[in-house]
mmCIF file of C-alpha atoms in Angstrom:
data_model
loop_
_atom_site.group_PDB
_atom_site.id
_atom_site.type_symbol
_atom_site.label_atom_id
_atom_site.label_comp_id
_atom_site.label_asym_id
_atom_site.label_seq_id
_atom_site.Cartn_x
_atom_site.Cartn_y
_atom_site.Cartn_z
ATOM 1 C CA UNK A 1 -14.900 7.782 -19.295
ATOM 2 C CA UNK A 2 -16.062 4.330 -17.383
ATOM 3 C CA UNK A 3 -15.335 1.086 -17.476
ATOM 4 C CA UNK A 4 -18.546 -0.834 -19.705
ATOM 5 C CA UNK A 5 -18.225 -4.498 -18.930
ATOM 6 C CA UNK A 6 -19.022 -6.925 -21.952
ATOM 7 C CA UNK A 7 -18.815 -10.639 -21.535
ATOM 8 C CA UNK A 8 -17.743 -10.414 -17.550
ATOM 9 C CA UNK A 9 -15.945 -13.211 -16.635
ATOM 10 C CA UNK A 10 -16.032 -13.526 -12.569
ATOM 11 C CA UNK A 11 -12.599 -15.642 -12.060
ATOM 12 C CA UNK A 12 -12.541 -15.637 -8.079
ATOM 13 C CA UNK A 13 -14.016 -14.057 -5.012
ATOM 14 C CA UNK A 14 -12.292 -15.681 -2.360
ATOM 15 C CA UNK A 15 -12.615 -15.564 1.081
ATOM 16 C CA UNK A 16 -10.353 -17.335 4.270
ATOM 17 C CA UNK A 17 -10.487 -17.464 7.646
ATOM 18 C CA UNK A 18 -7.506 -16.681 10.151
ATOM 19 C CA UNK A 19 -7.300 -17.622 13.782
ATOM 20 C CA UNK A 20 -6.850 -15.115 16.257
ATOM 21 C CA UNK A 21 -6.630 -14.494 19.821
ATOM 22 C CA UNK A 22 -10.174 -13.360 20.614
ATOM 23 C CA UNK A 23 -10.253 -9.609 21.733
ATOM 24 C CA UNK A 24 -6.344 -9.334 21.773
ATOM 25 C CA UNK A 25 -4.790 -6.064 20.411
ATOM 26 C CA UNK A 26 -1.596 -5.198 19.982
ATOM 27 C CA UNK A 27 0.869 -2.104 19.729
ATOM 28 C CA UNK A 28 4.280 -1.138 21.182
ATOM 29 C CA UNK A 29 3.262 -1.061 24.989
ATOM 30 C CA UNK A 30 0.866 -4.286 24.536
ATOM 31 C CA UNK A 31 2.564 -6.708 22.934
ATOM 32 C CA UNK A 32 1.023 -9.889 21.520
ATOM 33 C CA UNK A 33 0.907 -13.395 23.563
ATOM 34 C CA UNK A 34 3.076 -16.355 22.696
ATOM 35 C CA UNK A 35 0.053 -18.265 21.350
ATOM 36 C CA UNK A 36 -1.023 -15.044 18.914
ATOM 37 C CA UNK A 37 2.510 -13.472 18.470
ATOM 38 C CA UNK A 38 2.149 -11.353 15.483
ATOM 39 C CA UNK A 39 0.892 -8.184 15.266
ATOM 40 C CA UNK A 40 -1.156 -7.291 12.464
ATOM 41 C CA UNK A 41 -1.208 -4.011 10.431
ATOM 42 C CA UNK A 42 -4.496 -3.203 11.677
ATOM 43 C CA UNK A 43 -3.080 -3.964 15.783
ATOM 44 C CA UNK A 44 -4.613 -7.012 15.782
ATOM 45 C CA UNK A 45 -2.635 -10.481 17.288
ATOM 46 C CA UNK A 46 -2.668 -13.887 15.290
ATOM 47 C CA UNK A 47 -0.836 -16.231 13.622
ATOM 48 C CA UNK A 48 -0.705 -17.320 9.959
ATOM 49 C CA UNK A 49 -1.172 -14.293 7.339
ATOM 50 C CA UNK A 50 -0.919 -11.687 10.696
ATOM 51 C CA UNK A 51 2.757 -12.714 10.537
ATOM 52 C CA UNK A 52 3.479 -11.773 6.840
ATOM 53 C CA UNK A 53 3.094 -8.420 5.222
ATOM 54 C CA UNK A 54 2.085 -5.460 7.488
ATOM 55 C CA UNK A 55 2.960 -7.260 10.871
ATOM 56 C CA UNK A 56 4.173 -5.017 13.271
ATOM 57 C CA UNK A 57 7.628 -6.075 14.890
ATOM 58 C CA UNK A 58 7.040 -3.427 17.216
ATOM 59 C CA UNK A 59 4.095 -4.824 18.770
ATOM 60 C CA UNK A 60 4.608 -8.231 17.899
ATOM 61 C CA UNK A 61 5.554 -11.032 20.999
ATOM 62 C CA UNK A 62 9.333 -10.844 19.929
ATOM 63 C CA UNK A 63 11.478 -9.018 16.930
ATOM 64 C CA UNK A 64 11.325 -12.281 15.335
ATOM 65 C CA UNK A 65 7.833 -13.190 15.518
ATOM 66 C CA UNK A 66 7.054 -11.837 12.040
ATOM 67 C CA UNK A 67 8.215 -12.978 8.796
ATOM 68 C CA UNK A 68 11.242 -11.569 7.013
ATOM 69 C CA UNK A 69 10.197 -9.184 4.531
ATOM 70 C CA UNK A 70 11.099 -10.254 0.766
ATOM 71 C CA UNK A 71 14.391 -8.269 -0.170
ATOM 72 C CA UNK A 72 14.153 -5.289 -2.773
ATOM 73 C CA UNK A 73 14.084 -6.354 -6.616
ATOM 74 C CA UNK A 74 14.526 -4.083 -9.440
ATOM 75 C CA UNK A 75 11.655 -4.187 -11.689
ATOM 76 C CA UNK A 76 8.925 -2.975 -14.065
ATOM 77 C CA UNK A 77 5.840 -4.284 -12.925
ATOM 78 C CA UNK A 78 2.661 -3.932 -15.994
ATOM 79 C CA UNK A 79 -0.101 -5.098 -16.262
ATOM 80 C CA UNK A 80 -1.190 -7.050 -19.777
ATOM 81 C CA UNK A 81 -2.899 -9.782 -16.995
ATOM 82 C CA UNK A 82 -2.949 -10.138 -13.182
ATOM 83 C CA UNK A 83 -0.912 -14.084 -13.484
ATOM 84 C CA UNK A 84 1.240 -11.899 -10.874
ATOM 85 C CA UNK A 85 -1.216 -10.416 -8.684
ATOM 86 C CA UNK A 86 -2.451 -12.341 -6.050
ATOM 87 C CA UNK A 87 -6.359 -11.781 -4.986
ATOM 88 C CA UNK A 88 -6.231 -12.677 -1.912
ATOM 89 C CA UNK A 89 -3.684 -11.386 0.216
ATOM 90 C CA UNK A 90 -4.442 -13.635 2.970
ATOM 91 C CA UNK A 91 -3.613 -17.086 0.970
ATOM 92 C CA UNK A 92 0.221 -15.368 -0.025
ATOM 93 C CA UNK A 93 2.963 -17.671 1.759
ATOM 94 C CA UNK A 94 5.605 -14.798 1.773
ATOM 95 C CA UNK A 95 6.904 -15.856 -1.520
ATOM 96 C CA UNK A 96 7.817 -13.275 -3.652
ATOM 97 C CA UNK A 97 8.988 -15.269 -6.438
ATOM 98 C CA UNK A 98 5.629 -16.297 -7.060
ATOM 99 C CA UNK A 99 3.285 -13.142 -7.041
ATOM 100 C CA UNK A 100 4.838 -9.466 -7.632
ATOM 101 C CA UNK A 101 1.476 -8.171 -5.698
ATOM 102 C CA UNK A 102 -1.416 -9.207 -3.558
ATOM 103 C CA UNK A 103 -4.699 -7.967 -3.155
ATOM 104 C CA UNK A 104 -4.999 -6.665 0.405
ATOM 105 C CA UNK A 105 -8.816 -5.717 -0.137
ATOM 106 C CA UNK A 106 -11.567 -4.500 -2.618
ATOM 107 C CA UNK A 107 -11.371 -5.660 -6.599
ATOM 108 C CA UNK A 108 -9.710 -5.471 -9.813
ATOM 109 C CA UNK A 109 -10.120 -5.114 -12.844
ATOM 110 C CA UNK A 110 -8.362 -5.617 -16.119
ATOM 111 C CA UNK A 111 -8.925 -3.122 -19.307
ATOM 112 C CA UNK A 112 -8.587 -4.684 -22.835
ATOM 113 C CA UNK A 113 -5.647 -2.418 -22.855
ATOM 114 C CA UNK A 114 -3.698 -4.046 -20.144
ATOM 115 C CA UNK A 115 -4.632 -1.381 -17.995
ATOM 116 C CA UNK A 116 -4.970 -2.071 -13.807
ATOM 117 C CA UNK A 117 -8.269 -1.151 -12.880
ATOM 118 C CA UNK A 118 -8.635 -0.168 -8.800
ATOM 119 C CA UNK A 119 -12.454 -0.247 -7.721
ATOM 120 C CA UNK A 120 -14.887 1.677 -5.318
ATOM 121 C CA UNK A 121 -18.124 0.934 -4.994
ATOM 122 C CA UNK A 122 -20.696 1.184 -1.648
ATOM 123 C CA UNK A 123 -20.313 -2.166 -0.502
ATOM 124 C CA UNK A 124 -16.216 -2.694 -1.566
ATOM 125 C CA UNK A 125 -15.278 0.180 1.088
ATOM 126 C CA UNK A 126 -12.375 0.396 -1.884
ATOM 127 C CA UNK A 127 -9.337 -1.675 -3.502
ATOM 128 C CA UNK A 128 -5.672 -1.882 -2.347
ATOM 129 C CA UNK A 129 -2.889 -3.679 -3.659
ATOM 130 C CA UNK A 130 0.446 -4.271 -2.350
ATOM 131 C CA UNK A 131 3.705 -5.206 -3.704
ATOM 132 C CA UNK A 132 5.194 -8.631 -2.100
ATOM 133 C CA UNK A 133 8.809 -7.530 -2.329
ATOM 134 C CA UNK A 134 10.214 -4.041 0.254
ATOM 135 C CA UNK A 135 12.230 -1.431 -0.563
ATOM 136 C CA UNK A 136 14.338 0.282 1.561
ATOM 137 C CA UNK A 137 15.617 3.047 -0.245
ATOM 138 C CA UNK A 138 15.105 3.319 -3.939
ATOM 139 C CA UNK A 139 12.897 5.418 -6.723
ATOM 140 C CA UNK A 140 9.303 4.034 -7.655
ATOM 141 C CA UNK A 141 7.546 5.069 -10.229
ATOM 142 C CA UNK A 142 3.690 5.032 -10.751
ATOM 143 C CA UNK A 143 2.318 5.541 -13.950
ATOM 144 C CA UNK A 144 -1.890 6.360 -13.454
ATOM 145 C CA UNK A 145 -4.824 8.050 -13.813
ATOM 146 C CA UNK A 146 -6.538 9.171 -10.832
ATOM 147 C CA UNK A 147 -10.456 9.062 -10.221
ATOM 148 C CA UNK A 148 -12.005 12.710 -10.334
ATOM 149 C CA UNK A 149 -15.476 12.263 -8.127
ATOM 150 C CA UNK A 150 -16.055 14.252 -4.585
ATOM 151 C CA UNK A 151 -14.892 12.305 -1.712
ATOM 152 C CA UNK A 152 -12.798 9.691 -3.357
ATOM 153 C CA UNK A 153 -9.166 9.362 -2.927
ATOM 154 C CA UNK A 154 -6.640 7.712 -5.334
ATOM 155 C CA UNK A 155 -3.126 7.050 -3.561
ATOM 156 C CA UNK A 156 -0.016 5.707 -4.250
ATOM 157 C CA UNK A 157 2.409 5.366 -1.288
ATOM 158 C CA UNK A 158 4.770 3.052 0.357
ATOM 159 C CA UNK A 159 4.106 2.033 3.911
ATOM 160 C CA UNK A 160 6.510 0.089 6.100
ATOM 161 C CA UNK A 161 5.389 -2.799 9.020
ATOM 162 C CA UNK A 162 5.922 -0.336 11.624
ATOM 163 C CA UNK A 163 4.333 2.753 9.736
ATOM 164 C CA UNK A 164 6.975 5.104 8.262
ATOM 165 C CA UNK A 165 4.959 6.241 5.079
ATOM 166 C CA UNK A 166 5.511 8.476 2.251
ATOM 167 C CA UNK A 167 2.451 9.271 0.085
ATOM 168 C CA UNK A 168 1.461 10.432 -3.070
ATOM 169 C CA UNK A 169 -2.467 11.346 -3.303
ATOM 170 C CA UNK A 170 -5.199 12.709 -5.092
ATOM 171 C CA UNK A 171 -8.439 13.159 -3.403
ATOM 172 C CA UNK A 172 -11.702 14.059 -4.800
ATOM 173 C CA UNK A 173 -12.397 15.894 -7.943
ATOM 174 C CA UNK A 174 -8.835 18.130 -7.724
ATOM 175 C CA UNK A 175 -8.007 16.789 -10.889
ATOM 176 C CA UNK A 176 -5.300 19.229 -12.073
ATOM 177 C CA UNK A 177 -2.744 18.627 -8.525
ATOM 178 C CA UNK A 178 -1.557 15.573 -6.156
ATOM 179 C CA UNK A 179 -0.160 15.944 -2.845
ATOM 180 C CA UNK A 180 2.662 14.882 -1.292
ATOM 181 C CA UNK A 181 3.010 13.780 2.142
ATOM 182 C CA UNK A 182 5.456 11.418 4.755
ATOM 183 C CA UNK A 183 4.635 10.497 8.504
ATOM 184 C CA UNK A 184 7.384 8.959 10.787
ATOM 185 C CA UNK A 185 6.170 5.729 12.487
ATOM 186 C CA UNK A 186 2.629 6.682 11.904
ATOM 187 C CA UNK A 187 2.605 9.636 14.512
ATOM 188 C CA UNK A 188 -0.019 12.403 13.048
ATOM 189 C CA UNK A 189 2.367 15.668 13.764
ATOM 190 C CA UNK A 190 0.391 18.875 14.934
ATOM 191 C CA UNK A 191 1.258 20.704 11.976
ATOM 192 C CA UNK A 192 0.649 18.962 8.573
ATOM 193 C CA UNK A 193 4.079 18.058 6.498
ATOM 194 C CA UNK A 194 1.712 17.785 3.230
ATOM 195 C CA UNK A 195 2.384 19.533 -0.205
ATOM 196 C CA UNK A 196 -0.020 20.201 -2.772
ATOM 197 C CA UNK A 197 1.175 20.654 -6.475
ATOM 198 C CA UNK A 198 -0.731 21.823 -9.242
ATOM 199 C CA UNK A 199 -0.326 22.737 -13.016
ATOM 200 C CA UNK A 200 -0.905 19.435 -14.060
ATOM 201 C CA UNK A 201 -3.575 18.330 -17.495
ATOM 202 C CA UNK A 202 -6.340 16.533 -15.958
ATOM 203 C CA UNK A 203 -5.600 13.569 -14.043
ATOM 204 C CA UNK A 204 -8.166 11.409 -14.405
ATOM 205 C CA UNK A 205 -8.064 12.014 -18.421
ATOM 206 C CA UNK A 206 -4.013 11.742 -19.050
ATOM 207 C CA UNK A 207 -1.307 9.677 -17.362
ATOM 208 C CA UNK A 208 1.285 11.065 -15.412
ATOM 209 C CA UNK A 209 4.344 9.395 -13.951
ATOM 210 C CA UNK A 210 4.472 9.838 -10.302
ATOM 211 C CA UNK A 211 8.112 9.793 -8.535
ATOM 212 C CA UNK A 212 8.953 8.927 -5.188
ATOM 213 C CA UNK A 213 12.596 9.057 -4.886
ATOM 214 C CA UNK A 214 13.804 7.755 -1.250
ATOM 215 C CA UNK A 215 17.387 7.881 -0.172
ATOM 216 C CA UNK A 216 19.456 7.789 2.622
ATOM 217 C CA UNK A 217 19.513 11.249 3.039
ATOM 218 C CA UNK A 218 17.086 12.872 1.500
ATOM 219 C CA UNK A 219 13.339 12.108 -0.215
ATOM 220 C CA UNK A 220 12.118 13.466 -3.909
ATOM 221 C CA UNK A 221 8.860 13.805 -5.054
ATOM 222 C CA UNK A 222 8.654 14.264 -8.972
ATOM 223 C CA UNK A 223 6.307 14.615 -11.684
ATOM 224 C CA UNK A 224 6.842 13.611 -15.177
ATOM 225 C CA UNK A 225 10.229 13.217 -14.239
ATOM 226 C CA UNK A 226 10.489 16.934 -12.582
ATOM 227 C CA UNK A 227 11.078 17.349 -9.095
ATOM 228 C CA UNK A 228 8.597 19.394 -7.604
ATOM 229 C CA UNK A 229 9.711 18.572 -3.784
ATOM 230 C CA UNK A 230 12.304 17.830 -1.906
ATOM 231 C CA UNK A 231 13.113 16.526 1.895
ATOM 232 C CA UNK A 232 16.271 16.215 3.372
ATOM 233 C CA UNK A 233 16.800 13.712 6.688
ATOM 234 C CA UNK A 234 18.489 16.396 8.182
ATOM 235 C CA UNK A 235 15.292 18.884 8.377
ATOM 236 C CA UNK A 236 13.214 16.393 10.507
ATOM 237 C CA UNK A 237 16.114 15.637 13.066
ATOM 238 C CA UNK A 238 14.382 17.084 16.429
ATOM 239 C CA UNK A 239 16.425 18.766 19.194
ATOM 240 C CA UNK A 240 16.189 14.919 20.913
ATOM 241 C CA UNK A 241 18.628 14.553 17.996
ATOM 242 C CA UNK A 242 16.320 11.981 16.440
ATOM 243 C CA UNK A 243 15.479 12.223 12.706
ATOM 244 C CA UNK A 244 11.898 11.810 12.183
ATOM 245 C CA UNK A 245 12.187 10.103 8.695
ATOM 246 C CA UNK A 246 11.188 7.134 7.169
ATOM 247 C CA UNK A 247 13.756 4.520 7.244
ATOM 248 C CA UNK A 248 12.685 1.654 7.406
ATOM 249 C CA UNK A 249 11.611 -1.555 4.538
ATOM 250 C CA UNK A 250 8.286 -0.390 3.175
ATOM 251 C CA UNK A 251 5.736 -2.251 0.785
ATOM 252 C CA UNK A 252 4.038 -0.375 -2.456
ATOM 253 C CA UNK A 253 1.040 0.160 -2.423
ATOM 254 C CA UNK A 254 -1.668 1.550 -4.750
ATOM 255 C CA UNK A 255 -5.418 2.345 -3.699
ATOM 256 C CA UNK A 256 -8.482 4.239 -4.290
ATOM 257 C CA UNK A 257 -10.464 4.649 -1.189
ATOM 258 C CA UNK A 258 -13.528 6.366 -0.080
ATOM 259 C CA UNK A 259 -12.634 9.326 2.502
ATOM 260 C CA UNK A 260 -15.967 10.936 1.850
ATOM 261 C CA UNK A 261 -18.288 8.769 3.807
ATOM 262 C CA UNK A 262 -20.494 9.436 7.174
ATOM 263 C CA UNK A 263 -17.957 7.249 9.039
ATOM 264 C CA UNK A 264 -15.147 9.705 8.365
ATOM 265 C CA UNK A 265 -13.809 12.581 10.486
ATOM 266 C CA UNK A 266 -15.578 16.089 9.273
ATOM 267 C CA UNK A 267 -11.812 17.231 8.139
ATOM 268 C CA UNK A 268 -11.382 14.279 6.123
ATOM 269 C CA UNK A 269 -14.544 14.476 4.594
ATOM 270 C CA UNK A 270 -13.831 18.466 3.629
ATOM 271 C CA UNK A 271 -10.190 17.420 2.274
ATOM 272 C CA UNK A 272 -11.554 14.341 0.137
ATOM 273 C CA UNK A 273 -14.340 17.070 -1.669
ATOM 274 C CA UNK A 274 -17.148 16.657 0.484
ATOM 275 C CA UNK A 275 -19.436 13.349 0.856
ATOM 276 C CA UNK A 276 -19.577 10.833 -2.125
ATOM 277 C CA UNK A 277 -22.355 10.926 -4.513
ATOM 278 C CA UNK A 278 -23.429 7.737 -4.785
ATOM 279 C CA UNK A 279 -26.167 8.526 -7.416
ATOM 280 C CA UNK A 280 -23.165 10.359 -9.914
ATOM 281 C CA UNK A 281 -24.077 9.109 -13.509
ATOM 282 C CA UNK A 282 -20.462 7.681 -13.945
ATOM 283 C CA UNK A 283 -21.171 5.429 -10.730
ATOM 284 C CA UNK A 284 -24.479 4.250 -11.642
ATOM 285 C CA UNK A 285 -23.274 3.568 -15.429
ATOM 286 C CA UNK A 286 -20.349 1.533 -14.591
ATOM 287 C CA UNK A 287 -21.340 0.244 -11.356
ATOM 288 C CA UNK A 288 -18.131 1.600 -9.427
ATOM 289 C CA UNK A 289 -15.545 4.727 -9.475
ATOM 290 C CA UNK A 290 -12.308 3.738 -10.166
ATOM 291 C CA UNK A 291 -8.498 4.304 -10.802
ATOM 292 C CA UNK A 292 -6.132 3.272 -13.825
ATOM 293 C CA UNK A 293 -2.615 2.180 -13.013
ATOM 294 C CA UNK A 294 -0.565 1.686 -16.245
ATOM 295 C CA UNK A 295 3.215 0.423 -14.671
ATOM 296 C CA UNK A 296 4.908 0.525 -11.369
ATOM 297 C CA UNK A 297 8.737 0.782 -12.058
ATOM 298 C CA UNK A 298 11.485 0.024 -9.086
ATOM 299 C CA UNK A 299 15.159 0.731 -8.777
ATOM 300 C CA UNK A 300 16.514 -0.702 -5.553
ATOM 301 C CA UNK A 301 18.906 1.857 -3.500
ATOM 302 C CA UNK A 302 21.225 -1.245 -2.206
ATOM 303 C CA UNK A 303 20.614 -3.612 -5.240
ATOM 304 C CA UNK A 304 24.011 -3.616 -5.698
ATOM 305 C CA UNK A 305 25.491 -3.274 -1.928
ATOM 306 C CA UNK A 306 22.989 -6.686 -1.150
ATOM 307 C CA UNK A 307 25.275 -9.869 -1.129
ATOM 308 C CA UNK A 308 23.691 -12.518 -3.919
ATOM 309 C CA UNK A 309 22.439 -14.648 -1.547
ATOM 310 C CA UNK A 310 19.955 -11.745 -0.188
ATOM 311 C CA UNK A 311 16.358 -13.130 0.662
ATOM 312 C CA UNK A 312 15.060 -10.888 2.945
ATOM 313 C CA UNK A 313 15.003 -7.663 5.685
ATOM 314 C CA UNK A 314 14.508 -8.241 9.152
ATOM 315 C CA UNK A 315 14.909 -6.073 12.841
ATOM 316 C CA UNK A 316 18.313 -6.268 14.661
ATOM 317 C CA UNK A 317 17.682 -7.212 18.369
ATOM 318 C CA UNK A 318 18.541 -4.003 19.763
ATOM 319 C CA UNK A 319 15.775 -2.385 17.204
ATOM 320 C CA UNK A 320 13.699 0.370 18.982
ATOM 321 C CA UNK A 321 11.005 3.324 17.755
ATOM 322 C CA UNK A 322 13.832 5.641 17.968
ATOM 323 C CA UNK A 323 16.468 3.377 16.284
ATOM 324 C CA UNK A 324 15.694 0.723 14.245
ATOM 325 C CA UNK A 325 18.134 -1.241 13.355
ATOM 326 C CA UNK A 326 17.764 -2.936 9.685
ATOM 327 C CA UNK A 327 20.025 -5.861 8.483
ATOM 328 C CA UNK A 328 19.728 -7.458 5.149
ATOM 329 C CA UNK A 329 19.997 -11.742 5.025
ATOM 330 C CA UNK A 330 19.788 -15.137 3.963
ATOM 331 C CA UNK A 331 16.775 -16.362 5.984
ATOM 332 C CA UNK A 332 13.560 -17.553 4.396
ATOM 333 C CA UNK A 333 10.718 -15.560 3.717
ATOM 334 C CA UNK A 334 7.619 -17.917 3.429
ATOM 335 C CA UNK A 335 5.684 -19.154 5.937
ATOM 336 C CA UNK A 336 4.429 -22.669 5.250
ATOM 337 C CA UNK A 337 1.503 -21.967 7.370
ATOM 338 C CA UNK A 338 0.217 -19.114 6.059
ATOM 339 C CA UNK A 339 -1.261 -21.337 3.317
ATOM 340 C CA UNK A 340 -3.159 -23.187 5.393
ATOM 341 C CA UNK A 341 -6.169 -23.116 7.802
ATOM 342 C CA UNK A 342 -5.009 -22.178 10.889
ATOM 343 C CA UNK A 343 -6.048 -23.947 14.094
ATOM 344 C CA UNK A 344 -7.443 -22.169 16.685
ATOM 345 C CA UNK A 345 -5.030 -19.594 18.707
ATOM 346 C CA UNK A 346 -4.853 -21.053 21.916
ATOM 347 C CA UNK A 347 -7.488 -20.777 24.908
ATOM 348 C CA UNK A 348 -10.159 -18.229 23.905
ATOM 349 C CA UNK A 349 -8.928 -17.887 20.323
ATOM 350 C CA UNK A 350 -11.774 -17.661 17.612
ATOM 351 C CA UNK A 351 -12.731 -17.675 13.907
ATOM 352 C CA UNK A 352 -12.730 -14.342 12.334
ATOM 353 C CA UNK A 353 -13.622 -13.959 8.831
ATOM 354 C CA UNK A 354 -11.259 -11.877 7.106
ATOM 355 C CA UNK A 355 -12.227 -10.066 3.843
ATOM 356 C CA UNK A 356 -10.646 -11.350 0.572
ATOM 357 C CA UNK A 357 -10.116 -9.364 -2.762
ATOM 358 C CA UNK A 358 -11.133 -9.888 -5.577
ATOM 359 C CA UNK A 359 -10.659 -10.045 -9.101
ATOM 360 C CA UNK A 360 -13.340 -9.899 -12.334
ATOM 361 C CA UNK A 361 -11.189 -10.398 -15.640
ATOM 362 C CA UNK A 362 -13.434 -8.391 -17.926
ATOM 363 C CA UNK A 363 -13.503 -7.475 -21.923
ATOM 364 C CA UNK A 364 -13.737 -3.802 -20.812
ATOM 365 C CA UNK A 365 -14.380 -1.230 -23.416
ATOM 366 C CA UNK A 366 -13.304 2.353 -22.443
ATOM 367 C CA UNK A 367 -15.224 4.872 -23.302
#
């Protein structure tokens, strides 16, 4: 089935402009300068937007230079219209009250039955959306339908600022599994720590719930409400007595992306089904691959440990890799200047376009 677009109704395509120190990147043994002090998600220093979502405290000039991250919410996030998405993540303030999500990159699209379209085409390099509010501990639930073409990956995972990450994913046309996977502080271990779990009635046809249940102690990954893995903290604690687990506040996110390009590693390409066909009759009717995302459901671990003045997570100062230290408080999570055009970053700081999302609100017809 594809996506046939009657009566398209382009709303936005934005675009914005962020200053950053020119050439300056960033990561835990580099950190950024006092006139760039946040470190971006992608290692990059800046001010502005680098400061919210993704910024690395890690890497960033001081434990404070980035934002507080908007405290945990319960919540059952669908999607009849996109009034709470944001399209372009790099105009959000850090005000969760205002937008549940933000587009981080590519476009979206909306089905006449209030279904969350994620698009792929050649040019988009693919969509991702993030939620604006963290969870540290809790169960999320994603409702979707996966795409089924060679080389293209659906994924739904949660990803913290300093990379702890525990995925759910679906690449190419394996349409009857997903696999589950977790990485500590986004070290790549030797030996993969991935699952793959099959039996399921075709993905891309049927939704499925998709579970990942993250506690204290222990991580669940469930289908259809059945558990079909399970981690305990305990099995990743090293003989350095450090527990390789993810611990620490972590955004949603949902994405379909294109792992079967030239620009990808030959293993990647293998895993994701081989190189995309660009010419595949689905592409060239709809004008783009895609992946349908039905509800995101959230049940916050400390919902009810947080006092009721909670706004937001942020790094104790004696945070490290190996320990990082998590408090939940009061302070304010919007940054006035993230809304508007930032000034140049000091001596030798320059313009540097930064890619906006998207979003086409569409009478879509399924068929």
């Amino acid at each position: 089935m594809s996506f046939k677009l009657s009566i398209p109704l382009v709303v936005s395509l934005l675009a914005s402009f962020s200053a950053v120190s020119a050439q300056t990147q960033c990561n835990a043994t580099s950190l950024c300068p006092s006139s760039a002090p946040c470190c971006s998600e992608f290692g990059f220093c800046g001010t502005g937007d680098f400061c919210l979502g993704g910024c690395n405290p890690l890497a960033s000039n001081t434990l404070t230079s980035c934002m507080p991250e908007p405290v945990c919410q319960n919540a059952n996030h669908t999607f009849k219209d996109t009034s709470r998405i944001l399209t372009n993540a790099t105009y959000f303030d850090g005000n969760a009250t205002k937008y549940d999500w933000v587009v981080n990159s590519g476009t979206i699209i909306n089905s006449t039955a209030g279904e969350l379209g994620l698009t792929l085409t050649e040019d988009n390099g693919g969509t991702r959306i993030s939620s604006t509010r963290y969870v540290h501990y809790g169960t999320i639930t994603a409702r979707l339908k996966t795409g089924k073409w060679g080389g293209v990956v659906t994924a739904f995972i949660t990803m913290s600022d300093i990379k702890d990450e525990i995925d759910w994913e679906f690449p190419g046309d394996q349409v009857t599994e997903g696999q589950s996977n977790f990485f500590w502080q986004g070290v790549i271990p030797q030996k993969t720590v991935g699952g793959t779990h099959g039996n399921l009635t075709d993905t891309f046809s049927n939704y499925h719930d998709y579970t990942i249940d993250w506690q204290e102690d222990a991580l669940t990954w469930a289908i259809d409400g059945q558990t079909v893995r399970t981690l305990k903290r305990s099995d990743t604690t090293g003989d350095d007595g450090v527990s390789r687990y993810p611990s620490t506040p972590s955004r949603v996110q949902l994405s379909i992306w294109p792992a079967g390009i030239n620009a990808s590693g030959q293993g990647t390409i293998e895993w994701a089904g081989g190189l995309i066909n660009w010419d595949d009759p689905d592409y060239k009717s709809a004008g783009h691959f895609y992946a349908l995302v039905e509800s995101v459901s959230i049940t916050c671990a400390d919902s009810k440990a947080n006092p009721s003045d909670a706004q937001s997570y942020v790094y104790g100062k004696n945070t490290s890799a190996f320990s990082p230290q998590i408090a939940v408080s009061n302070e304010t999570t919007v940054n006035s200047g993230a809304m508007a055009l930032r000034a140049l970053a000091g001596a030798g700081g320059v313009w540097t376009a930064i890619g906006a999302g998207a979003f086409m609100a569409l009478g879509a017809l399924l068929v």
